[in-house]
Amino acid sequence: MTKLHKKSLSKLSEKVLTSHALKYGMKTRSDLMIVVTCEQLENAVTFTVIDNGGGFSSEKLISDLPPVESETHHGLANSFRRLQMLYPTANMQLSNTDDGGAKVTLHVARA
């Protein structure tokens, strides 16, 4: 594919990542804040969702892709796999912010 499909990227990333931030972030904070950014670079698109919730456990941070058999975070893994079907070069990184919140970054290179 030579172009990114805006709707595909949006459906697979924005809704799932913000839903994930809401679901897990509200468990630890009633004043949850979510920041969503999308940056179009010359040869890629980066989509990032950051929240000020409880962040990811150290077990989740060991791998960039949460295991599907996990009872939690399977929505992230499944969405990422669907995204990779459209964009094989896509990658997802899970991290925690300096203040302990969660950060999910999707990076999709253009073909």
PDB file of C-alpha atoms in Angstrom:
ATOM      1  CA  MET A   1       0.000   0.000   0.000  1.00  0.00           C
ATOM      2  CA  THR A   2       1.319   3.408  -0.831  1.00  0.00           C
ATOM      3  CA  LYS A   3      -1.092   5.485   1.249  1.00  0.00           C
ATOM      4  CA  LEU A   4      -2.415   5.144   4.744  1.00  0.00           C
ATOM      5  CA  HIS A   5      -6.133   4.581   4.932  1.00  0.00           C
ATOM      6  CA  LYS A   6      -7.317   7.318   7.296  1.00  0.00           C
ATOM      7  CA  LYS A   7     -10.443   5.481   8.381  1.00  0.00           C
ATOM      8  CA  SER A   8      -8.614   2.204   9.007  1.00  0.00           C
ATOM      9  CA  LEU A   9      -5.922   3.806  11.118  1.00  0.00           C
ATOM     10  CA  SER A  10      -8.478   5.877  12.994  1.00  0.00           C
ATOM     11  CA  LYS A  11     -10.798   2.969  13.781  1.00  0.00           C
ATOM     12  CA  LEU A  12      -7.992   0.655  14.810  1.00  0.00           C
ATOM     13  CA  SER A  13      -6.149   3.122  16.947  1.00  0.00           C
ATOM     14  CA  GLU A  14      -8.095   6.088  18.224  1.00  0.00           C
ATOM     15  CA  LYS A  15     -11.151   4.262  19.542  1.00  0.00           C
ATOM     16  CA  VAL A  16      -9.332   1.275  20.995  1.00  0.00           C
ATOM     17  CA  LEU A  17      -6.512   3.254  22.581  1.00  0.00           C
ATOM     18  CA  THR A  18      -8.770   5.891  24.113  1.00  0.00           C
ATOM     19  CA  SER A  19     -11.203   3.217  25.336  1.00  0.00           C
ATOM     20  CA  HIS A  20      -8.261   1.382  26.912  1.00  0.00           C
ATOM     21  CA  ALA A  21      -7.081   4.578  28.602  1.00  0.00           C
ATOM     22  CA  LEU A  22     -10.576   5.245  29.956  1.00  0.00           C
ATOM     23  CA  LYS A  23     -11.190   1.684  31.125  1.00  0.00           C
ATOM     24  CA  TYR A  24      -7.924   1.212  32.983  1.00  0.00           C
ATOM     25  CA  GLY A  25      -7.119   4.823  33.846  1.00  0.00           C
ATOM     26  CA  MET A  26     -10.418   5.418  35.643  1.00  0.00           C
ATOM     27  CA  LYS A  27      -9.623   2.505  37.952  1.00  0.00           C
ATOM     28  CA  THR A  28      -6.891   4.577  39.576  1.00  0.00           C
ATOM     29  CA  ARG A  29      -8.002   8.195  39.048  1.00  0.00           C
ATOM     30  CA  SER A  30     -11.289  10.039  39.003  1.00  0.00           C
ATOM     31  CA  ASP A  31      -9.558  13.057  37.413  1.00  0.00           C
ATOM     32  CA  LEU A  32      -8.230  11.087  34.440  1.00  0.00           C
ATOM     33  CA  MET A  33      -6.769  13.101  31.572  1.00  0.00           C
ATOM     34  CA  ILE A  34      -6.098  11.640  28.127  1.00  0.00           C
ATOM     35  CA  VAL A  35      -3.937  13.309  25.482  1.00  0.00           C
ATOM     36  CA  VAL A  36      -4.198  12.031  21.906  1.00  0.00           C
ATOM     37  CA  THR A  37      -1.699  13.143  19.267  1.00  0.00           C
ATOM     38  CA  CYS A  38      -1.197  12.197  15.662  1.00  0.00           C
ATOM     39  CA  GLU A  39       1.924  13.288  13.829  1.00  0.00           C
ATOM     40  CA  GLN A  40       2.340  12.901  10.104  1.00  0.00           C
ATOM     41  CA  LEU A  41       5.979  12.620   9.154  1.00  0.00           C
ATOM     42  CA  GLU A  42       7.408  12.447   5.655  1.00  0.00           C
ATOM     43  CA  ASN A  43       7.485   8.650   5.618  1.00  0.00           C
ATOM     44  CA  ALA A  44       5.309   7.649   8.575  1.00  0.00           C
ATOM     45  CA  VAL A  45       2.447   8.439  10.886  1.00  0.00           C
ATOM     46  CA  THR A  46       2.790   8.288  14.666  1.00  0.00           C
ATOM     47  CA  PHE A  47      -0.303   8.059  16.844  1.00  0.00           C
ATOM     48  CA  THR A  48       0.123   8.450  20.611  1.00  0.00           C
ATOM     49  CA  VAL A  49      -2.288   8.191  23.541  1.00  0.00           C
ATOM     50  CA  ILE A  50      -1.051   9.279  26.968  1.00  0.00           C
ATOM     51  CA  ASP A  51      -3.033   9.219  30.204  1.00  0.00           C
ATOM     52  CA  ASN A  52      -2.333  10.116  33.818  1.00  0.00           C
ATOM     53  CA  GLY A  53      -3.774   6.860  35.189  1.00  0.00           C
ATOM     54  CA  GLY A  54      -1.917   4.038  36.882  1.00  0.00           C
ATOM     55  CA  GLY A  55       0.260   3.103  33.919  1.00  0.00           C
ATOM     56  CA  PHE A  56       1.280  -0.362  32.758  1.00  0.00           C
ATOM     57  CA  SER A  57       2.587  -3.071  35.062  1.00  0.00           C
ATOM     58  CA  SER A  58       6.221  -4.081  34.672  1.00  0.00           C
ATOM     59  CA  GLU A  59       5.042  -7.388  33.153  1.00  0.00           C
ATOM     60  CA  LYS A  60       3.209  -5.539  30.374  1.00  0.00           C
ATOM     61  CA  LEU A  61       6.272  -3.419  29.637  1.00  0.00           C
ATOM     62  CA  ILE A  62       8.546  -6.431  29.064  1.00  0.00           C
ATOM     63  CA  SER A  63       7.048  -6.900  25.609  1.00  0.00           C
ATOM     64  CA  ASP A  64       5.877  -4.245  23.159  1.00  0.00           C
ATOM     65  CA  LEU A  65       2.830  -6.399  22.416  1.00  0.00           C
ATOM     66  CA  PRO A  66       0.596  -7.665  25.223  1.00  0.00           C
ATOM     67  CA  PRO A  67      -0.169 -11.388  24.943  1.00  0.00           C
ATOM     68  CA  VAL A  68      -3.567 -12.232  23.483  1.00  0.00           C
ATOM     69  CA  GLU A  69      -4.226 -14.884  26.115  1.00  0.00           C
ATOM     70  CA  SER A  70      -3.944 -12.242  28.830  1.00  0.00           C
ATOM     71  CA  GLU A  71      -7.195 -11.421  30.591  1.00  0.00           C
ATOM     72  CA  THR A  72      -6.428  -7.720  30.271  1.00  0.00           C
ATOM     73  CA  HIS A  73      -5.162  -5.564  27.444  1.00  0.00           C
ATOM     74  CA  HIS A  74      -6.203  -8.108  24.785  1.00  0.00           C
ATOM     75  CA  GLY A  75      -7.983  -5.306  22.920  1.00  0.00           C
ATOM     76  CA  LEU A  76      -4.638  -3.600  22.348  1.00  0.00           C
ATOM     77  CA  ALA A  77      -3.028  -6.785  21.058  1.00  0.00           C
ATOM     78  CA  ASN A  78      -5.910  -7.676  18.756  1.00  0.00           C
ATOM     79  CA  SER A  79      -6.155  -4.160  17.355  1.00  0.00           C
ATOM     80  CA  PHE A  80      -2.427  -4.078  16.747  1.00  0.00           C
ATOM     81  CA  ARG A  81      -2.550  -7.397  14.893  1.00  0.00           C
ATOM     82  CA  ARG A  82      -5.360  -6.095  12.673  1.00  0.00           C
ATOM     83  CA  LEU A  83      -3.333  -2.962  12.006  1.00  0.00           C
ATOM     84  CA  GLN A  84      -0.329  -5.095  11.040  1.00  0.00           C
ATOM     85  CA  MET A  85      -2.454  -6.914   8.473  1.00  0.00           C
ATOM     86  CA  LEU A  86      -2.949  -3.589   6.691  1.00  0.00           C
ATOM     87  CA  TYR A  87       0.497  -2.165   7.464  1.00  0.00           C
ATOM     88  CA  PRO A  88       3.125  -4.901   8.074  1.00  0.00           C
ATOM     89  CA  THR A  89       5.719  -2.315   9.139  1.00  0.00           C
ATOM     90  CA  ALA A  90       3.526  -0.981  11.964  1.00  0.00           C
ATOM     91  CA  ASN A  91       4.838  -1.191  15.490  1.00  0.00           C
ATOM     92  CA  MET A  92       3.373  -0.471  18.914  1.00  0.00           C
ATOM     93  CA  GLN A  93       5.260   0.606  21.997  1.00  0.00           C
ATOM     94  CA  LEU A  94       3.901   0.525  25.543  1.00  0.00           C
ATOM     95  CA  SER A  95       5.569   2.697  28.167  1.00  0.00           C
ATOM     96  CA  ASN A  96       4.868   4.671  31.307  1.00  0.00           C
ATOM     97  CA  THR A  97       5.218   8.413  31.596  1.00  0.00           C
ATOM     98  CA  ASP A  98       7.496  10.020  34.170  1.00  0.00           C
ATOM     99  CA  ASP A  99       4.467  10.690  36.391  1.00  0.00           C
ATOM    100  CA  GLY A 100       3.291   7.058  36.183  1.00  0.00           C
ATOM    101  CA  GLY A 101       0.613   7.254  33.489  1.00  0.00           C
ATOM    102  CA  ALA A 102       0.366   4.982  30.463  1.00  0.00           C
ATOM    103  CA  LYS A 103       1.646   5.797  26.989  1.00  0.00           C
ATOM    104  CA  VAL A 104       0.843   3.830  23.837  1.00  0.00           C
ATOM    105  CA  THR A 105       2.546   4.784  20.590  1.00  0.00           C
ATOM    106  CA  LEU A 106       1.651   3.371  17.177  1.00  0.00           C
ATOM    107  CA  HIS A 107       4.118   4.018  14.375  1.00  0.00           C
ATOM    108  CA  VAL A 108       3.105   3.215  10.806  1.00  0.00           C
ATOM    109  CA  ALA A 109       5.666   3.663   8.035  1.00  0.00           C
ATOM    110  CA  ARG A 110       4.454   4.486   4.558  1.00  0.00           C
ATOM    111  CA  ALA A 111       5.276   1.964   1.883  1.00  0.00           C
TER     112      ALA A 111
END
